[in-house]
C-alpha cells in the first residue's frame, strides 16, 4: 500500500513538474517577441589610436529596434544622445585614476511641419534631416570621434582602459523634477557602458 502511494505521489510530482515546465516555456515564447523588439544602443568598432599626437577614440553607435524611439519622437519628445568617454590608468592596489574625459552629444527630434526627423550636432550649426530615422542615425552615428588629449601622456608598459557610457536622454525634463525624482531614469532606453582594456 505504501509503495503504491509513493508511486502515485511520484507520478503526480512528475506531471506537476512537466506542467510547470510547459507553462514556463509558453510564457517565455509569449514574452520573447516583446523583449526582442526592445530598443537598445549598441557599440560598433571602438578603436583608440594616435592621430597627429592626440589620443583619438573612434566608435559608432547603432540603435537596435528603433520603433520605441521613433514613437517617442512622433509624440513630441526631444532626445539627446550622450556619449561620455573616459580614459583611466589601471592601478593594482588603488582605484583607477582618470586621465582624460570627453563628452559628445547631439539632439534628436521630429519636425511635424516638414515631416522629417532632425539631428543637431553638438558645437556646430550642422543640422541633418531625413524621412527615415534609421537612415539618419546610421549615417550620423556610424563614426564618432573624441579627442582625449596628447598621446604623450601614455607611458610605455602601463595598463589603461577606455570606458564609454552611452545613453539616449530626454532633453526637456525640468531640473527641479530631475532633482526631486533623482531615483527615476529619464532615459527612453537603458544606458549602455563599454570598456576597452589595453597596454601601451
Coordinates of N, CA and C in Angstrom, one line a residue:
X1 N 0.8 -1.2 0.0 CA 0.0 0.0 0.0 C 0.9 1.3 0.0
X2 N 1.9 1.2 0.8 CA 2.8 2.4 0.9 C 3.6 2.6 -0.4
X3 N 3.9 1.4 -1.0 CA 4.6 1.5 -2.3 C 3.8 2.1 -3.4
X4 N 2.4 1.7 -3.4 CA 1.5 2.3 -4.4 C 1.3 3.8 -4.1
X5 N 1.2 4.2 -2.9 CA 1.0 5.6 -2.5 C 2.2 6.4 -3.0
X6 N 3.4 5.9 -2.7 CA 4.6 6.6 -3.1 C 4.7 6.7 -4.6
X7 N 4.3 5.6 -5.4 CA 4.3 5.7 -6.8 C 3.3 6.7 -7.4
X8 N 2.2 6.8 -6.7 CA 1.2 7.8 -7.2 C 1.7 9.2 -6.9
X9 N 2.3 9.4 -5.8 CA 2.9 10.7 -5.5 C 4.0 11.1 -6.4
X10 N 4.8 10.1 -6.8 CA 5.9 10.3 -7.7 C 5.4 10.7 -9.1
X11 N 4.3 10.0 -9.5 CA 3.6 10.3 -10.8 C 3.1 11.7 -10.8
X12 N 2.4 12.1 -9.7 CA 1.8 13.4 -9.6 C 2.9 14.5 -9.6
X13 N 4.0 14.2 -8.9 CA 5.1 15.2 -8.9 C 5.7 15.4 -10.3
X14 N 5.8 14.2 -11.0 CA 6.4 14.3 -12.4 C 5.4 15.1 -13.3
X15 N 4.1 14.8 -13.2 CA 3.1 15.5 -14.0 C 3.1 17.0 -13.7
X16 N 3.2 17.3 -12.4 CA 3.2 18.7 -12.0 C 4.5 19.4 -12.5
X17 N 5.6 18.7 -12.4 CA 6.9 19.3 -12.9 C 6.8 19.5 -14.4
X18 N 6.2 18.6 -15.2 CA 6.1 18.7 -16.6 C 5.1 19.9 -16.9
X19 N 4.1 20.0 -16.2 CA 3.1 21.1 -16.4 C 3.8 22.5 -16.1
X20 N 4.6 22.5 -15.1 CA 5.3 23.8 -14.8 C 6.3 24.1 -15.9
X21 N 7.0 23.1 -16.4 CA 8.0 23.4 -17.5 C 7.2 23.9 -18.7
X22 N 6.1 23.2 -19.0 CA 5.3 23.7 -20.2 C 4.8 25.1 -20.0
X23 N 4.4 25.4 -18.8 CA 3.9 26.8 -18.6 C 5.0 27.8 -18.7
X24 N 6.2 27.5 -18.2 CA 7.4 28.4 -18.3 C 7.8 28.6 -19.7
X25 N 7.8 27.5 -20.5 CA 8.1 27.6 -21.9 C 7.1 28.5 -22.7
X26 N 5.8 28.3 -22.4 CA 4.8 29.1 -23.0 C 4.9 30.5 -22.7
X27 N 5.2 30.9 -21.4 CA 5.4 32.3 -21.0 C 6.7 32.8 -21.7
X28 N 7.7 32.0 -21.8 CA 8.9 32.5 -22.5 C 8.7 32.9 -23.9
X29 N 7.9 32.0 -24.6 CA 7.6 32.3 -26.0 C 6.7 33.5 -26.2
X30 N 5.8 33.7 -25.2 CA 4.9 34.8 -25.2 C 5.6 36.1 -25.1
X31 N 6.6 36.2 -24.2 CA 7.2 37.4 -23.9 C 8.5 37.6 -24.7
X32 N 9.0 36.6 -25.4 CA 10.2 36.7 -26.2 C 10.1 37.8 -27.3
X33 N 9.0 37.8 -28.1 CA 9.0 38.8 -29.1 C 9.0 40.3 -28.6
X34 N 8.4 40.5 -27.5 CA 8.4 41.8 -26.9 C 9.8 42.2 -26.5
X35 N 10.5 41.2 -25.9 CA 11.9 41.5 -25.4 C 12.8 41.7 -26.6
X36 N 12.5 41.0 -27.7 CA 13.4 41.1 -28.9 C 13.2 42.5 -29.6
X37 N 12.0 43.1 -29.4 CA 11.8 44.3 -30.0 C 12.2 45.6 -29.2
X38 N 12.6 45.3 -28.0 CA 13.0 46.5 -27.1 C 14.2 47.2 -27.7
X39 N 14.2 48.5 -27.7 CA 15.3 49.3 -28.3 C 16.5 49.2 -27.4
X40 N 17.7 49.3 -28.0 CA 18.9 49.3 -27.3 C 20.0 50.0 -28.1
X41 N 21.0 50.5 -27.4 CA 22.1 51.2 -28.1 C 23.3 50.2 -28.1
X42 N 23.8 50.0 -29.3 CA 24.9 49.0 -29.5 C 26.2 49.7 -30.0
X43 N 27.3 49.4 -29.4 CA 28.6 49.9 -29.8 C 29.1 49.2 -31.1
X44 N 29.6 50.0 -32.0 CA 30.2 49.4 -33.2 C 31.7 49.9 -33.3
X45 N 32.6 49.0 -33.4 CA 34.0 49.2 -33.7 C 34.7 50.3 -32.9
X46 N 34.9 50.1 -31.6 CA 35.6 51.1 -30.7 C 37.1 50.9 -30.9
X47 N 37.7 52.0 -31.3 CA 39.2 51.9 -31.6 C 39.8 53.2 -30.9
X48 N 41.0 52.9 -30.4 CA 41.8 54.0 -29.8 C 43.1 54.1 -30.6
X49 N 43.4 55.3 -31.2 CA 44.6 55.4 -32.0 C 45.2 56.8 -31.9
X50 N 46.4 56.9 -32.4 CA 47.2 58.1 -32.4 C 47.0 58.9 -33.7
X51 N 46.5 60.1 -33.6 CA 46.4 60.9 -34.8 C 47.0 62.3 -34.5
X52 N 48.1 62.5 -35.2 CA 48.8 63.8 -35.0 C 49.1 64.1 -33.6
X53 N 49.5 63.0 -32.8 CA 50.0 63.2 -31.5 C 48.8 63.3 -30.4
X54 N 47.6 63.0 -30.9 CA 46.5 63.0 -30.0 C 45.8 61.6 -29.8
X55 N 45.3 61.4 -28.6 CA 44.6 60.1 -28.4 C 43.2 60.3 -28.9
X56 N 42.9 59.5 -29.9 CA 41.5 59.6 -30.6 C 40.7 58.3 -30.3
X57 N 39.6 58.5 -29.7 CA 38.6 57.4 -29.5 C 37.6 57.5 -30.7
X58 N 37.6 56.4 -31.4 CA 36.7 56.3 -32.6 C 35.7 55.1 -32.4
X59 N 34.4 55.4 -32.6 CA 33.4 54.4 -32.4 C 32.1 54.8 -33.2
X60 N 31.3 53.8 -33.3 CA 29.9 54.1 -33.9 C 28.9 53.6 -33.0
X61 N 27.7 54.1 -33.1 CA 26.5 53.7 -32.2 C 25.4 53.3 -33.2
X62 N 24.8 52.2 -32.9 CA 23.7 51.7 -33.6 C 22.5 51.5 -32.7
X63 N 21.4 52.0 -33.2 CA 20.1 51.9 -32.5 C 19.4 50.6 -33.0
X64 N 19.3 49.7 -32.1 CA 18.6 48.4 -32.4 C 17.1 48.5 -32.1
X65 N 16.3 48.1 -33.0 CA 14.8 48.2 -32.9 C 14.4 49.6 -32.5
X66 N 14.3 50.5 -33.5 CA 14.1 51.9 -33.3 C 12.6 52.3 -33.2
X67 N 11.7 51.3 -33.2 CA 10.3 51.7 -33.2 C 9.9 52.5 -31.9
X68 N 10.5 52.1 -30.8 CA 10.2 52.7 -29.5 C 10.6 54.2 -29.5
X69 N 11.8 54.4 -30.0 CA 12.4 55.8 -30.1 C 11.6 56.6 -31.1
X70 N 11.3 56.0 -32.3 CA 10.5 56.7 -33.3 C 9.2 57.1 -32.8
X71 N 8.5 56.3 -32.0 CA 7.2 56.6 -31.4 C 7.3 57.8 -30.5
X72 N 8.4 57.8 -29.6 CA 8.6 58.9 -28.7 C 8.8 60.2 -29.4
X73 N 9.6 60.2 -30.5 CA 9.8 61.4 -31.3 C 8.6 61.9 -32.0
X74 N 7.8 61.0 -32.5 CA 6.5 61.3 -33.1 C 5.6 62.0 -32.1
X75 N 5.7 61.6 -30.8 CA 4.9 62.1 -29.8 C 5.4 63.5 -29.2
X76 N 6.4 64.0 -29.9 CA 6.9 65.3 -29.5 C 8.0 65.3 -28.5
X77 N 8.5 64.2 -28.1 CA 9.6 64.1 -27.1 C 10.9 64.4 -27.8
X78 N 11.7 65.3 -27.3 CA 13.0 65.6 -27.8 C 14.1 64.8 -27.0
X79 N 15.0 64.2 -27.8 CA 16.0 63.3 -27.2 C 17.4 63.9 -27.4
X80 N 18.3 63.4 -26.5 CA 19.7 63.8 -26.7 C 20.6 62.6 -26.5
X81 N 21.4 62.3 -27.5 CA 22.4 61.2 -27.4 C 23.6 61.8 -26.6
X82 N 24.0 61.1 -25.5 CA 25.2 61.5 -24.7 C 26.2 60.3 -24.7
X83 N 27.4 60.6 -25.2 CA 28.4 59.6 -25.2 C 29.6 60.2 -24.3
X84 N 29.8 59.6 -23.2 CA 30.9 60.0 -22.3 C 32.1 59.0 -22.3
X85 N 33.2 59.5 -22.9 CA 34.4 58.6 -22.9 C 35.4 59.1 -21.9
X86 N 35.9 58.1 -21.1 CA 36.9 58.4 -20.0 C 38.1 57.5 -20.2
X87 N 39.3 58.0 -20.1 CA 40.5 57.2 -20.2 C 41.1 57.1 -18.8
X88 N 41.3 55.9 -18.3 CA 41.8 55.6 -17.0 C 43.1 54.9 -17.0
X89 N 44.0 55.2 -16.1 CA 45.2 54.4 -15.9 C 44.9 53.3 -14.9
X90 N 45.2 52.1 -15.2 CA 44.9 51.0 -14.3 C 45.9 50.9 -13.1
X91 N 45.3 50.8 -11.9 CA 46.1 50.6 -10.7 C 45.8 49.3 -10.1
X92 N 46.9 48.6 -9.6 CA 46.7 47.3 -9.0 C 46.1 47.4 -7.6
X93 N 46.5 48.4 -6.8 CA 46.0 48.5 -5.4 C 44.9 49.5 -5.3
X94 N 45.2 50.7 -5.8 CA 44.2 51.8 -5.6 C 43.2 51.8 -6.8
X95 N 42.2 52.7 -6.7 CA 41.3 52.8 -7.7 C 41.9 53.4 -9.0
X96 N 41.5 53.0 -10.1 CA 42.0 53.5 -11.4 C 41.9 55.0 -11.4
X97 N 42.9 55.7 -11.9 CA 42.8 57.2 -12.0 C 42.5 57.7 -13.4
X98 N 41.5 58.6 -13.4 CA 41.1 59.2 -14.7 C 42.1 60.2 -15.2
X99 N 42.5 59.9 -16.5 CA 43.5 60.8 -17.1 C 42.8 61.8 -18.0
X100 N 41.7 61.5 -18.7 CA 41.1 62.4 -19.6 C 39.6 61.9 -19.8
X101 N 38.8 62.9 -20.2 CA 37.4 62.6 -20.5 C 36.8 63.6 -21.5
X102 N 35.9 63.1 -22.2 CA 35.3 63.9 -23.2 C 33.8 63.4 -23.4
X103 N 32.9 64.4 -23.7 CA 31.5 64.1 -23.9 C 31.1 64.6 -25.3
X104 N 30.4 63.7 -26.0 CA 29.8 64.0 -27.3 C 28.3 64.0 -27.1
X105 N 27.6 65.0 -27.6 CA 26.1 65.0 -27.6 C 25.5 65.5 -28.9
X106 N 24.4 65.0 -29.2 CA 23.6 65.6 -30.3 C 22.1 65.5 -29.9
X107 N 21.3 66.4 -30.5 CA 19.9 66.4 -30.2 C 19.1 65.8 -31.4
X108 N 18.0 65.1 -31.0 CA 17.2 64.4 -32.0 C 15.7 64.7 -31.7
X109 N 15.0 65.1 -32.8 CA 13.6 65.4 -32.6 C 12.9 65.2 -34.0
X110 N 11.5 65.3 -33.9 CA 10.7 65.1 -35.1 C 10.1 66.5 -35.5
X111 N 10.3 66.9 -36.7 CA 9.7 68.2 -37.1 C 8.4 67.9 -37.9
X112 N 7.3 68.1 -37.2 CA 6.0 67.8 -37.8 C 5.6 68.6 -39.0
X113 N 6.2 69.8 -39.1 CA 5.9 70.6 -40.3 C 6.5 70.0 -41.6
X114 N 7.7 69.6 -41.5 CA 8.4 69.1 -42.7 C 8.2 67.5 -42.7
X115 N 7.7 67.0 -41.6 CA 7.5 65.5 -41.5 C 8.9 64.8 -41.7
X116 N 9.9 65.4 -41.0 CA 11.3 64.8 -41.1 C 11.8 64.7 -39.7
X117 N 12.7 63.6 -39.5 CA 13.5 63.5 -38.3 C 14.7 64.4 -38.4
X118 N 15.0 65.1 -37.3 CA 16.1 66.1 -37.3 C 17.2 65.7 -36.3
X119 N 18.4 65.8 -36.7 CA 19.6 65.6 -35.8 C 20.4 66.8 -35.8
X120 N 20.7 67.5 -34.6 CA 21.6 68.6 -34.5 C 22.8 68.2 -33.8
X121 N 24.0 68.4 -34.4 CA 25.3 68.0 -33.9 C 25.8 69.1 -32.9
X122 N 26.4 68.6 -31.8 CA 26.9 69.5 -30.8 C 28.0 70.4 -31.3
X123 N 28.1 71.6 -30.8 CA 29.2 72.5 -31.1 C 29.2 73.0 -32.5
X124 N 28.2 72.8 -33.2 CA 28.2 73.3 -34.6 C 26.7 73.6 -35.0
X125 N 26.6 74.3 -36.1 CA 25.2 74.6 -36.6 C 24.7 73.6 -37.6
X126 N 25.4 72.5 -37.6 CA 25.0 71.5 -38.6 C 23.7 70.7 -38.2
X127 N 22.8 70.7 -39.1 CA 21.5 70.1 -38.9 C 21.3 69.1 -40.0
X128 N 20.9 67.8 -39.7 CA 20.7 66.8 -40.6 C 19.3 66.3 -40.5
X129 N 18.6 66.1 -41.7 CA 17.2 65.7 -41.7 C 17.0 64.5 -42.6
X130 N 16.1 63.7 -42.3 CA 15.7 62.5 -43.1 C 14.3 62.0 -42.8
X131 N 13.6 61.5 -43.8 CA 12.3 60.9 -43.5 C 12.4 59.6 -42.7
X132 N 13.5 58.9 -42.9 CA 13.8 57.7 -42.2 C 14.7 57.9 -41.0
X133 N 14.2 57.5 -39.8 CA 15.0 57.7 -38.6 C 16.2 56.7 -38.7
X134 N 16.0 55.5 -39.1 CA 17.1 54.5 -39.2 C 18.2 55.0 -40.1
X135 N 17.9 55.5 -41.3 CA 18.9 56.0 -42.2 C 19.6 57.2 -41.6
X136 N 18.9 58.1 -41.0 CA 19.5 59.3 -40.4 C 20.6 58.9 -39.3
X137 N 20.2 58.0 -38.4 CA 21.1 57.6 -37.4 C 22.2 56.8 -37.9
X138 N 22.0 55.9 -38.9 CA 23.1 55.1 -39.4 C 24.1 56.0 -40.0
X139 N 23.7 57.1 -40.7 CA 24.7 58.0 -41.4 C 25.4 58.9 -40.4
X140 N 24.7 59.3 -39.3 CA 25.3 60.3 -38.4 C 26.0 59.7 -37.2
X141 N 25.6 58.5 -36.8 CA 26.2 57.8 -35.6 C 27.2 56.8 -36.0
X142 N 27.5 56.6 -37.2 CA 28.4 55.5 -37.6 C 29.9 55.8 -37.3
X143 N 30.2 57.1 -37.2 CA 31.6 57.5 -37.0 C 31.7 58.7 -36.0
X144 N 31.9 58.4 -34.7 CA 32.0 59.4 -33.7 C 33.5 59.5 -33.3
X145 N 34.1 60.6 -33.2 CA 35.5 60.8 -32.8 C 35.6 61.7 -31.7
X146 N 36.3 61.3 -30.6 CA 36.6 62.1 -29.4 C 38.1 62.3 -29.2
X147 N 38.5 63.5 -29.0 CA 40.0 63.8 -28.7 C 40.2 63.7 -27.2
X148 N 41.0 62.8 -26.7 CA 41.2 62.6 -25.3 C 42.5 63.1 -24.8
X149 N 43.1 64.0 -25.6 CA 44.3 64.7 -25.1 C 45.6 64.1 -25.8
X150 N 46.8 64.6 -25.3 CA 48.0 64.3 -26.0 C 48.4 62.8 -25.8
X151 N 48.9 62.2 -26.8 CA 49.4 60.8 -26.8 C 50.5 60.6 -25.9
X152 N 51.3 61.7 -25.7 CA 52.5 61.6 -24.8 C 52.2 61.4 -23.3
X153 N 50.9 61.5 -22.9 CA 50.5 61.2 -21.5 C 50.5 59.7 -21.2
X154 N 50.5 58.9 -22.3 CA 50.6 57.4 -22.1 C 52.0 57.0 -21.9
X155 N 52.2 56.1 -20.9 CA 53.6 55.6 -20.6 C 53.7 54.1 -21.0
X156 N 54.9 53.9 -21.6 CA 55.2 52.5 -22.1 C 55.1 51.5 -21.0
X157 N 54.4 50.3 -21.3 CA 54.3 49.2 -20.4 C 53.2 49.4 -19.4
X158 N 52.5 50.5 -19.4 CA 51.4 50.7 -18.4 C 50.1 50.2 -19.0
X159 N 49.2 49.9 -18.1 CA 47.8 49.4 -18.5 C 46.8 50.5 -18.3
X160 N 45.9 50.6 -19.3 CA 44.9 51.6 -19.4 C 43.5 51.0 -19.7
X161 N 42.5 51.7 -19.5 CA 41.2 51.3 -20.0 C 40.4 52.5 -20.4
X162 N 39.7 52.3 -21.5 CA 38.8 53.4 -22.0 C 37.3 52.9 -21.7
X163 N 36.6 53.8 -21.0 CA 35.3 53.5 -20.6 C 34.3 54.5 -21.4
X164 N 33.3 53.9 -21.9 CA 32.4 54.6 -22.7 C 30.9 54.4 -22.2
X165 N 30.3 55.4 -21.8 CA 28.9 55.3 -21.4 C 28.0 56.0 -22.4
X166 N 27.0 55.4 -22.9 CA 26.1 55.9 -24.0 C 24.7 55.8 -23.5
X167 N 24.0 57.0 -23.6 CA 22.6 57.0 -23.3 C 21.8 57.9 -24.2
X168 N 20.5 57.7 -24.3 CA 19.6 58.5 -25.0 C 18.6 59.1 -24.0
X169 N 18.7 60.4 -23.8 CA 18.0 61.0 -22.7 C 17.0 62.0 -23.2
X170 N 16.0 62.3 -22.4 CA 15.0 63.3 -22.7 C 15.7 64.7 -22.4
X171 N 15.4 65.7 -23.2 CA 16.0 67.0 -23.1 C 15.2 68.0 -22.3
X172 N 13.9 67.7 -22.2 CA 13.0 68.8 -21.7 C 12.4 68.4 -20.3
X173 N 13.2 67.7 -19.5 CA 12.8 67.4 -18.1 C 13.3 68.6 -17.2
X174 N 12.5 69.3 -16.5 CA 12.9 70.4 -15.7 C 13.9 69.9 -14.6
X175 N 14.9 70.8 -14.3 CA 16.0 70.4 -13.4 C 15.4 70.1 -12.0
X176 N 14.3 70.9 -11.6 CA 13.7 70.6 -10.2 C 13.1 69.3 -10.2
X177 N 12.5 68.8 -11.3 CA 11.9 67.5 -11.3 C 13.0 66.4 -11.3
X178 N 14.1 66.6 -12.1 CA 15.2 65.6 -12.1 C 15.7 65.5 -10.7
X179 N 15.9 66.6 -10.0 CA 16.5 66.6 -8.6 C 15.5 66.0 -7.6
X180 N 14.2 66.2 -7.8 CA 13.2 65.7 -6.9 C 13.1 64.2 -7.1
X181 N 13.0 63.8 -8.3 CA 12.9 62.3 -8.6 C 14.3 61.8 -9.1
X182 N 15.3 62.0 -8.2 CA 16.7 61.6 -8.6 C 16.8 60.1 -8.9
X183 N 15.9 59.3 -8.3 CA 16.0 57.8 -8.5 C 15.3 57.4 -9.8
X184 N 14.7 58.3 -10.5 CA 13.9 57.9 -11.7 C 14.8 58.0 -12.9
X185 N 14.7 57.1 -13.8 CA 15.5 57.1 -15.0 C 14.7 57.8 -16.1
X186 N 15.4 58.9 -16.7 CA 14.7 59.6 -17.7 C 15.1 59.1 -19.1
X187 N 15.9 58.1 -19.2 CA 16.3 57.5 -20.4 C 15.1 56.8 -21.1
X188 N 15.0 57.0 -22.4 CA 14.0 56.3 -23.2 C 14.3 54.8 -23.3
X189 N 15.6 54.5 -23.4 CA 16.1 53.2 -23.4 C 17.3 53.1 -22.5
X190 N 17.6 51.9 -22.0 CA 18.6 51.8 -20.9 C 20.0 52.3 -21.5
X191 N 20.7 52.9 -20.6 CA 22.1 53.3 -20.9 C 23.0 52.1 -21.1
X192 N 24.0 52.2 -21.9 CA 24.9 51.1 -22.1 C 26.4 51.6 -21.8
X193 N 27.1 50.7 -21.2 CA 28.5 51.0 -20.8 C 29.4 50.0 -21.4
X194 N 30.5 50.5 -22.0 CA 31.5 49.6 -22.7 C 32.9 49.9 -22.1
X195 N 33.8 48.9 -22.2 CA 35.2 49.2 -21.7 C 36.2 48.5 -22.6
X196 N 37.2 49.2 -22.9 CA 38.3 48.7 -23.7 C 39.6 48.7 -22.9
X197 N 40.2 47.5 -22.6 CA 41.4 47.5 -21.8 C 42.6 47.3 -22.8
X198 N 43.7 48.0 -22.5 CA 44.9 47.8 -23.3 C 46.1 48.2 -22.6
X199 N 47.3 47.7 -23.1 CA 48.6 48.0 -22.5 C 49.3 48.7 -23.6
X200 N 49.9 49.9 -23.3 CA 50.7 50.7 -24.3 C 52.1 50.1 -24.4

